Amino acid sequence: MGSVKAELLRLWKWPATWVLIGVWLVMTLTFGYLFNYLALNGGTNTRDLSQQQLISAMQPENVGAAVVRGLPMFGGAIILVLAALAVGSGYGWGTWKTTLTAGPRRISAMAGTLGALAIIVVLLVALTFVVNLGAAITVASVEGWDWSLPGAGVLEPLAASLLIAAMWTGFGVFLGVVTKGPALAVGLGLMWAIVTENLLRGVGSLLGPVESLTKVLPGGSAGNLAGAVGGSGAPGVLTDLGGTTAALFLVGYVVVFLGAATLLKVRRDLV
Amino acid sequence: MIVTTEKLTKRYGDRAVVDEVSLSVRRGEVYGFLGPNGAGKTTTIRMLLGLVRPTSGTASVLGEAPGTPRALLKVGSLIEGPGFYPYLSGRDNLRVHAARRGVGRPHVEAALEQVDLVGAANEKFRRYSLGMKQRLGVAAALLGQPELLILDEPTNGLDPAGMADMRDLVRALASQGQTVLLSSHLLGEVEEICDRVGVISQGRLVAESTVEQLRGDTVLLIRADPIEKAHVLIEGSSLHGDVLHVRETDAGSLVRTLVHADVDVQEVRPLRRTLEEVFFEMTGVA
């Protein structure tokens, strides 16, 4: 518990945590509500979305879908950056050395970092939900729509959001430990999340095996899970796999990323 | 013994960075771990703290295996400069460290007081001067009242005033009975502070003893006229140009002998090798 408390204290007071959460919240509001609202009120709709689709996307009862659809790509990239920075920076600042000589076992120290990151990520998803719900209620009230609060069904997209966020967190942690620094970890992570998987999807249209592979890569699995629980109309959201299959792949990635990172952390010399 | 190592070795490929080092640190002493840059001091210390795994050999810290929680909770350390979060204040950094060590807030305040950082405790770590950063490092090492303090090059990068402050701090801790393992390449620092010294060179421990023992016996220098007569009169003396060197501490008796034999004694003074001379001799560093 001491390790979680320590990590939470330092992540809570880290400006980067709040800058990244803030950027994500602005993005989700801008792309999820502001642009849709402007399109609905005289903008040019270039995505061939009907008015009814735009209204539906902004309805408070559909806020779960609004949360999950941003996470496979851009939200995931932000979470990955947060995790990679949280772990990788410790090498540059020398804080891993301080941490590992403080007393806890290496595995406990790592568990502390993961526990604190988990709390931050749950908070991020919760804030995304609350902010999106607030925006949806505001738009619905201003437009005079009939609206209702989301029911228990919202738990499914929220659980999917958490699983997607956990996968990107694990990926960031893994990169931070492997590269032993923040810069390369963030660079590689962003390239993977935003560039590499999209390029592979492009190649996939020419090569069947590559196309099959892209569906189960980290971003692909995240996109498929988002698609399966109602997320749509955002980059990275896919509908090639069933929700259970995509979720199982994501669980596998979480286990592999965190397992490999912890094993490396425990066994590798800190020089 | 608080720390013992037996043939402790660390190899990277074919290169032995630490080569069969066997040292011992006694309770209540300030042990100077002396060696040129790259001699293997920090790697040895990292092995004592469990940051680096030895290739072979054994080590015991307070009766425990290095790097285990039972050992680490009894050891405070500052390795190659302080590692803190730059965006946190000195106090918050210590609170984070205290949470990991399982000690409460009063310990944080006591440690800040001990290193005289209370006034700057709410400033961000990144705004600290080098000296303040090092002192915060010592404060972190002191959290939880460790039985052993390991300080690796604590005066690195400090200006002369900062170095003097750090030496005073170590001296004050030693006077309270704190066992300190102090690694340094600064001979004056070790000579001033340490009770015993281990000298490491190219990964091997080439000497371990008190500073006095390392310097060896005191030699008396005698300038007299005629020097040849004095040389004959004083048994065991050796002639070096126009002076004699004698391994003898009873200067009074020697002078009486020479004066009674009508030898004109012009100068008698002890010739002591400095730790620096001993160090250069042992490590081959010039």
XYZ file of C-alpha atoms in Angstrom:
557
model
C 0.000 0.000 0.000
C 2.910 2.315 0.749
C 4.120 2.024 -2.819
C 0.677 2.810 -4.271
C 0.325 5.784 -1.921
C 3.760 7.094 -2.873
C 3.138 6.709 -6.607
C -0.306 8.226 -6.366
C 1.048 11.223 -4.501
C 3.671 11.914 -7.116
C 1.380 11.245 -10.114
C -1.371 13.390 -8.582
C 1.005 16.342 -8.237
C 2.575 15.828 -11.649
C 1.474 18.558 -14.072
C 1.847 16.137 -16.990
C -0.945 13.963 -15.578
C -3.424 16.821 -15.606
C -2.223 18.301 -18.892
C -2.763 14.959 -20.643
C -6.138 14.383 -18.987
C -7.105 17.960 -19.864
C -6.054 17.565 -23.495
C -8.044 14.361 -23.748
C -11.159 15.931 -22.271
C -10.935 18.898 -24.653
C -10.471 16.511 -27.587
C -13.404 14.322 -26.646
C -15.662 17.345 -26.191
C -14.497 18.974 -29.407
C -14.795 15.921 -31.617
C -17.720 14.323 -29.810
C -19.956 17.313 -29.269
C -18.698 20.674 -30.543
C -18.169 19.637 -34.157
C -21.340 17.539 -34.228
C -23.297 20.441 -32.761
C -21.895 22.861 -35.340
C -22.642 20.381 -38.139
C -26.181 20.046 -36.867
C -26.629 23.800 -36.826
C -25.735 24.766 -40.351
C -22.353 23.195 -40.874
C -21.506 21.096 -43.887
C -21.889 17.440 -43.053
C -19.122 15.724 -44.977
C -19.562 12.307 -43.401
C -23.020 11.781 -44.801
C -24.456 11.626 -41.318
C -28.136 12.363 -41.149
C -29.456 14.854 -38.640
C -30.920 11.958 -36.695
C -27.496 10.294 -36.444
C -25.915 13.483 -35.163
C -28.624 13.916 -32.588
C -28.329 10.298 -31.532
C -24.535 10.615 -31.121
C -25.067 13.543 -28.761
C -27.943 12.110 -26.729
C -27.160 11.675 -23.021
C -28.346 8.066 -23.134
C -25.624 7.291 -25.699
C -22.795 8.796 -23.690
C -21.215 5.359 -23.121
C -20.628 5.004 -26.847
C -19.215 8.529 -26.940
C -16.680 7.600 -24.267
C -15.514 4.338 -25.826
C -15.256 5.477 -29.442
C -12.383 7.851 -28.750
C -10.212 5.392 -26.915
C -8.962 2.948 -29.563
C -6.776 5.575 -31.192
C -6.426 9.126 -29.837
C -7.503 8.492 -26.268
C -5.359 5.384 -26.240
C -2.391 7.353 -27.527
C -2.783 9.855 -24.690
C -3.044 7.101 -22.077
C 0.010 5.401 -23.584
C 1.965 8.661 -23.386
C 0.970 9.101 -19.733
C 2.061 5.571 -18.810
C 5.292 5.728 -20.809
C 6.176 9.053 -19.202
C 5.247 7.871 -15.727
C 7.551 4.863 -15.972
C 10.241 6.086 -18.368
C 10.908 9.398 -16.625
C 12.015 7.542 -13.508
C 15.142 6.390 -15.318
C 16.171 9.873 -16.373
C 15.420 11.479 -13.020
C 17.058 8.642 -11.114
C 13.874 8.096 -9.126
C 13.761 4.365 -9.854
C 17.074 4.100 -8.049
C 15.618 5.991 -5.089
C 12.469 3.871 -5.194
C 14.242 0.529 -5.324
C 16.576 1.390 -2.459
C 13.741 2.647 -0.245
C 12.701 -0.775 0.967
C 9.928 -2.360 -1.044
C 10.603 -5.427 -3.162
C 10.957 -4.630 -6.838
C 7.699 -6.370 -7.597
C 5.943 -4.285 -4.911
C 7.460 -1.090 -6.291
C 6.222 -2.019 -9.761
C 2.810 -2.953 -8.369
C 2.705 0.470 -6.714
C 3.300 2.195 -10.041
C 0.723 0.036 -11.802
C -1.807 0.509 -9.013
C -1.447 4.278 -9.079
C -1.637 4.359 -12.885
C -4.765 2.202 -12.723
C -6.396 4.692 -10.363
C -5.450 7.605 -12.644
C -6.789 5.791 -15.715
C -10.064 4.898 -13.987
C -10.319 8.555 -13.041
C -9.666 9.555 -16.657
C -12.436 7.298 -17.940
C -14.780 8.477 -15.181
C -14.037 12.131 -15.968
C -14.565 11.465 -19.669
C -17.962 9.982 -18.846
C -18.954 12.847 -16.571
C -17.754 15.575 -18.934
C -19.402 13.919 -21.944
C -22.616 13.450 -19.995
C -22.533 17.104 -18.994
C -21.984 18.157 -22.594
C -24.730 15.841 -23.842
C -27.238 17.133 -21.292
C -26.305 20.727 -22.121
C -26.750 20.184 -25.881
C -29.995 18.277 -25.390
C -31.376 20.977 -23.086
C -30.317 23.843 -25.371
C -31.839 22.092 -28.401
C -34.977 21.172 -26.493
C -34.737 17.430 -27.231
C -36.435 14.775 -25.208
C -33.624 13.039 -23.402
C -33.026 10.509 -20.704
C -30.072 9.494 -18.613
C -28.121 6.417 -19.656
C -29.367 3.152 -18.148
C -27.471 0.148 -16.862
C -26.463 -0.587 -20.454
C -23.844 2.143 -20.132
C -21.770 -0.197 -17.995
C -20.828 -2.281 -21.015
C -19.133 0.521 -22.994
C -17.589 1.832 -19.788
C -16.132 -1.578 -18.960
C -14.864 -1.803 -22.534
C -13.353 1.676 -22.145
C -11.502 0.547 -19.027
C -10.176 -2.566 -20.753
C -8.996 -0.541 -23.748
C -7.398 2.010 -21.408
C -5.725 -0.804 -19.437
C -4.220 -2.207 -22.633
C -2.767 1.160 -23.684
C -1.498 1.732 -20.131
C 0.224 -1.650 -20.212
C 1.734 -0.855 -23.605
C 3.083 2.463 -22.291
C 4.496 0.861 -19.150
C 6.141 -1.864 -21.234
C 7.744 0.684 -23.556
C 8.905 2.815 -20.618
C 10.638 -0.150 -18.990
C 12.122 -1.543 -22.210
C 13.536 1.758 -23.435
C 14.523 2.965 -19.938
C 13.519 6.519 -20.768
C 10.518 8.663 -21.665
C 11.434 10.033 -25.089
C 11.890 6.818 -27.054
C 8.991 5.159 -25.232
C 6.618 7.985 -26.144
C 7.932 8.208 -29.711
C 7.614 4.494 -30.387
C 4.241 4.294 -28.685
C 2.742 7.181 -30.619
C 4.109 5.854 -33.865
C 2.537 2.483 -33.188
C -0.825 3.796 -32.024
C -1.327 6.412 -34.701
C 0.837 5.448 -37.660
C 1.967 1.833 -37.798
C -1.349 0.058 -37.331
C -3.032 2.371 -39.857
C -0.288 1.705 -42.374
C -0.653 -2.020 -41.819
C -4.399 -1.716 -42.400
C -3.586 -0.014 -45.699
C -1.255 -2.842 -46.668
C -3.865 -5.317 -45.438
C -6.173 -4.425 -48.293
C -3.512 -5.886 -50.586
C -2.356 -8.826 -48.440
C -4.922 -11.050 -46.754
C -2.742 -12.344 -43.884
C -1.736 -8.819 -42.957
C -5.371 -7.780 -42.910
C -6.196 -10.641 -40.550
C -3.303 -9.659 -38.343
C -4.333 -6.009 -38.099
C -7.668 -7.025 -36.580
C -5.965 -8.522 -33.547
C -3.119 -6.052 -33.030
C -3.446 -3.859 -29.914
C -5.154 -0.959 -31.687
C -7.204 -3.321 -33.858
C -8.461 -5.267 -30.852
C -9.287 -2.024 -29.058
C -11.126 -0.718 -32.137
C -13.082 -3.934 -32.497
C -14.144 -3.927 -28.865
C -15.232 -0.298 -29.158
C -17.179 -1.159 -32.301
C -18.809 -4.134 -30.603
C -20.181 -2.070 -27.718
C -21.703 0.666 -29.849
C -18.842 3.043 -30.513
C -18.871 4.281 -34.075
C -17.908 7.144 -36.300
C -14.421 7.698 -34.924
C -10.981 6.801 -36.282
C -9.792 3.395 -35.135
C -13.229 1.952 -34.401
C -13.714 -1.376 -36.234
C -16.380 -4.022 -36.587
C -14.352 -7.004 -37.782
C -14.356 -9.055 -34.573
C -16.919 -9.960 -31.957
C -16.773 -8.178 -28.630
C -15.724 -11.254 -26.647
C -12.873 -12.117 -29.024
C -11.612 -8.536 -29.025
C -11.866 -8.385 -25.230
C -9.907 -11.626 -24.869
C -7.145 -10.278 -27.096
C -7.031 -7.113 -25.010
C -6.807 -9.088 -21.778
C -3.964 -11.063 -23.368
C -2.135 -7.854 -24.267
C -2.564 -6.478 -20.746
C -1.131 -9.679 -19.273
C 1.757 -9.826 -21.747
C 2.710 -6.134 -21.514
C 2.517 -5.901 -17.749
C 4.043 -9.343 -17.213
C 6.995 -8.595 -19.474
C 7.513 -5.138 -17.975
C 7.414 -6.484 -14.415
C 9.736 -9.364 -15.232
C 12.233 -6.962 -16.800
C 11.955 -4.576 -13.867
C 12.508 -7.333 -11.342
C 15.393 -9.058 -13.090
C 17.345 -6.296 -14.781
C 20.248 -4.504 -13.105
C 19.660 -0.816 -12.470
C 22.917 0.775 -13.542
C 30.251 -6.349 11.170
C 27.547 -4.352 9.496
C 28.644 -5.030 5.940
C 30.750 -7.909 4.698
C 31.515 -8.997 1.193
C 33.306 -12.163 0.183
C 34.947 -12.237 -3.250
C 32.174 -10.031 -4.604
C 32.495 -9.873 -8.379
C 30.606 -8.187 -11.187
C 31.489 -8.882 -14.782
C 30.085 -7.307 -17.905
C 31.124 -9.713 -20.632
C 34.817 -10.403 -20.160
C 35.421 -7.262 -18.131
C 35.435 -7.513 -14.358
C 34.152 -4.178 -13.064
C 34.392 -5.459 -9.499
C 36.827 -8.287 -8.981
C 36.678 -10.478 -5.873
C 36.224 -7.617 -3.426
C 36.171 -8.696 0.237
C 35.546 -5.812 2.596
C 34.014 -5.276 5.988
C 32.381 -2.277 7.644
C 32.137 -2.226 11.441
C 29.282 -0.810 13.464
C 29.745 2.838 14.426
C 32.600 3.633 12.067
C 32.888 5.916 9.066
C 34.302 3.694 6.353
C 35.867 5.442 3.403
C 35.599 3.605 0.117
C 38.316 5.196 -1.896
C 39.221 4.785 -5.521
C 39.698 6.678 -8.764
C 36.733 7.274 -11.074
C 35.711 4.008 -12.708
C 37.455 1.860 -10.101
C 34.265 -0.025 -9.207
C 33.074 1.865 -6.129
C 29.564 2.607 -7.347
C 29.054 -0.872 -8.789
C 30.094 -2.381 -5.443
C 27.677 -0.107 -3.626
C 24.900 -0.877 -6.091
C 25.468 -4.567 -5.356
C 25.213 -3.860 -1.620
C 21.831 -2.238 -2.271
C 20.533 -4.920 -4.608
C 20.408 -2.627 -7.633
C 22.986 -4.763 -9.423
C 23.276 -8.536 -9.095
C 26.756 -9.901 -8.466
C 28.201 -12.312 -10.990
C 29.753 -14.263 -8.121
C 30.683 -13.868 -4.494
C 28.498 -12.997 -1.543
C 27.568 -9.939 0.462
C 25.745 -9.384 3.711
C 24.236 -6.093 4.845
C 23.162 -6.010 8.498
C 22.999 -9.774 8.404
C 20.640 -9.811 5.441
C 21.029 -10.465 1.750
C 21.521 -7.193 -0.151
C 18.421 -5.678 -1.708
C 15.907 -7.483 0.491
C 13.326 -5.280 2.220
C 14.716 -6.305 5.635
C 18.148 -5.025 4.633
C 16.999 -1.942 2.718
C 14.763 -0.668 5.508
C 17.814 -0.517 7.774
C 19.956 1.259 5.188
C 19.752 4.834 3.954
C 21.550 5.603 0.732
C 22.500 8.317 -1.685
C 23.872 6.818 -4.874
C 25.544 8.955 -7.561
C 23.500 12.034 -6.822
C 19.958 12.422 -5.591
C 17.076 11.008 -7.659
C 13.954 13.046 -7.019
C 10.905 14.295 -8.905
C 11.805 17.750 -10.219
C 8.237 19.045 -10.128
C 7.695 18.177 -6.459
C 8.888 20.240 -3.527
C 11.645 18.921 -1.295
C 9.066 18.116 1.370
C 6.763 16.272 -1.044
C 9.685 14.300 -2.412
C 10.484 13.193 1.113
C 6.822 12.364 1.735
C 6.850 10.121 -1.336
C 10.038 8.458 -0.126
C 8.666 8.145 3.414
C 5.537 6.417 2.110
C 7.733 3.850 0.385
C 9.778 3.309 3.541
C 6.665 3.111 5.665
C 7.566 6.020 7.936
C 5.343 8.889 8.991
C 5.342 12.634 8.481
C 7.240 13.484 11.692
C 10.238 11.648 10.244
C 10.085 13.874 7.156
C 10.187 17.030 9.243
C 12.983 15.657 11.424
C 15.071 14.756 8.378
C 14.528 18.201 6.841
C 15.644 19.771 10.081
C 18.691 17.528 10.309
C 19.982 18.711 6.923
C 18.881 22.293 7.478
C 16.364 22.391 4.634
C 13.215 23.370 6.506
C 13.268 26.882 5.042
C 13.403 25.609 1.472
C 11.230 22.538 1.968
C 8.325 23.904 -0.088
C 10.436 24.926 -3.067
C 10.404 22.726 -6.136
C 13.320 20.302 -6.280
C 14.327 21.568 -9.732
C 14.966 25.026 -8.251
C 17.353 23.684 -5.619
C 21.070 24.366 -5.856
C 23.339 21.347 -6.171
C 24.191 21.544 -2.492
C 20.520 21.618 -1.507
C 19.814 18.650 -3.775
C 22.587 16.653 -2.143
C 21.335 17.595 1.309
C 17.828 16.488 0.360
C 19.407 13.216 -0.781
C 20.972 12.815 2.653
C 17.638 13.691 4.274
C 15.966 10.934 2.265
C 18.710 8.548 3.308
C 18.126 9.448 6.962
C 14.384 8.690 6.861
C 13.474 5.924 9.231
C 16.700 6.214 11.263
C 18.738 3.672 9.310
C 21.504 1.707 11.007
C 23.778 2.177 8.022
C 24.165 5.196 5.782
C 25.700 4.634 2.348
C 26.808 7.848 0.669
C 28.275 7.540 -2.797
C 30.307 10.603 -3.743
C 28.114 12.954 -1.683
C 30.255 16.000 -2.467
C 30.257 15.505 -6.235
C 29.584 18.744 -8.039
C 29.531 20.851 -4.879
C 31.449 24.072 -4.464
C 34.007 24.269 -1.624
C 31.435 25.664 0.801
C 28.971 22.935 -0.104
C 31.667 20.305 0.310
C 32.532 21.650 3.740
C 28.829 21.613 4.690
C 28.500 18.017 3.580
C 31.620 16.988 5.486
C 30.283 18.712 8.608
C 27.004 16.872 8.170
C 28.728 13.483 7.873
C 30.928 14.314 10.857
C 27.859 15.266 12.904
C 26.153 12.008 11.977
C 29.281 10.030 12.849
C 29.501 11.755 16.224
C 25.981 10.468 16.940
C 27.238 6.921 16.371
C 25.865 6.555 12.845
C 27.682 3.950 10.750
C 28.581 5.488 7.408
C 29.999 3.946 4.269
C 31.325 6.900 2.314
C 32.537 6.404 -1.214
C 34.768 9.094 -2.620
C 37.656 9.833 -4.910
C 38.522 12.905 -2.830
C 41.402 11.950 -0.568
C 41.199 14.940 1.722
C 37.564 14.205 2.385
C 38.275 10.598 3.335
C 41.349 11.515 5.374
C 39.342 14.076 7.333
C 36.247 12.056 8.042
C 36.937 8.340 7.925
C 38.028 5.882 10.598
C 38.913 3.114 8.184
C 39.503 3.044 4.480
C 39.147 0.511 1.696
C 41.059 1.354 -1.458
C 39.734 -0.037 -4.715
C 41.567 0.109 -8.008
C 40.542 -1.460 -11.306
C 37.863 -3.418 -9.523
C 40.142 -4.927 -6.875
C 40.364 -3.991 -3.215
C 44.056 -3.200 -2.836
C 44.028 -2.188 0.826
C 41.758 -2.002 3.822
C 42.864 -0.510 7.125
C 42.855 2.656 9.192
C 44.158 5.831 7.584
C 47.112 5.743 9.997
C 48.033 2.216 9.033
C 47.755 3.051 5.372
C 50.189 5.892 5.709
C 52.644 3.524 7.341
C 55.327 4.304 9.973
C 56.436 7.825 10.544
C 59.938 8.503 9.275
C 62.138 11.134 10.928
C 64.077 13.475 8.687
C 67.371 14.644 10.198
C 69.604 17.342 8.773
C 72.946 17.421 10.590
C 76.597 18.300 10.111
C 78.585 16.249 9.469
C 75.859 14.061 8.006
C 78.148 11.075 7.448
C 78.990 10.961 11.187
C 75.322 11.148 12.055
C 74.624 8.323 9.610
C 77.176 6.134 11.393
C 75.877 7.065 14.833
C 72.215 6.344 14.116
C 71.657 2.696 13.497
C 69.207 1.872 10.737
C 69.304 5.341 9.218
C 69.425 5.816 5.480
C 71.182 8.648 3.730
C 69.188 10.637 1.169
C 71.454 13.360 -0.205
C 72.234 15.648 2.716
C 69.548 14.300 5.046
C 68.942 11.098 6.979
C 65.695 9.111 7.166
C 65.148 7.094 10.341
C 62.251 4.786 11.267
C 62.248 5.936 14.853
C 59.769 7.969 16.777
C 61.894 8.904 19.827
C 63.323 12.086 18.350
C 64.636 13.288 21.755
C 66.929 10.325 22.256
C 68.280 10.625 18.713
C 69.063 14.325 19.140
C 70.805 13.665 22.498
C 72.958 10.981 20.874
C 74.002 13.316 18.076
C 74.649 16.313 20.339
C 76.801 14.217 22.750
C 78.871 13.136 19.753
C 79.448 16.778 18.727
C 77.194 16.563 15.681
C 75.472 19.834 14.842
C 71.726 19.069 14.561
C 70.061 21.529 12.165
C 66.635 20.043 11.580
C 64.551 17.162 12.902
C 61.001 16.666 11.717
C 58.599 13.821 11.048
C 58.113 12.847 7.447
C 54.656 11.412 6.935
C 53.309 10.046 3.723
C 50.013 11.657 2.906
C 47.050 9.513 2.045
C 47.378 10.970 -1.411
C 50.874 9.539 -1.813
C 49.720 6.165 -0.530
C 46.716 6.264 -2.839
C 48.785 7.068 -5.914
C 51.197 4.311 -4.991
C 48.424 1.754 -4.634
C 46.264 2.695 -7.553
C 48.988 3.657 -9.969
C 47.183 6.924 -10.637
C 49.388 9.956 -11.076
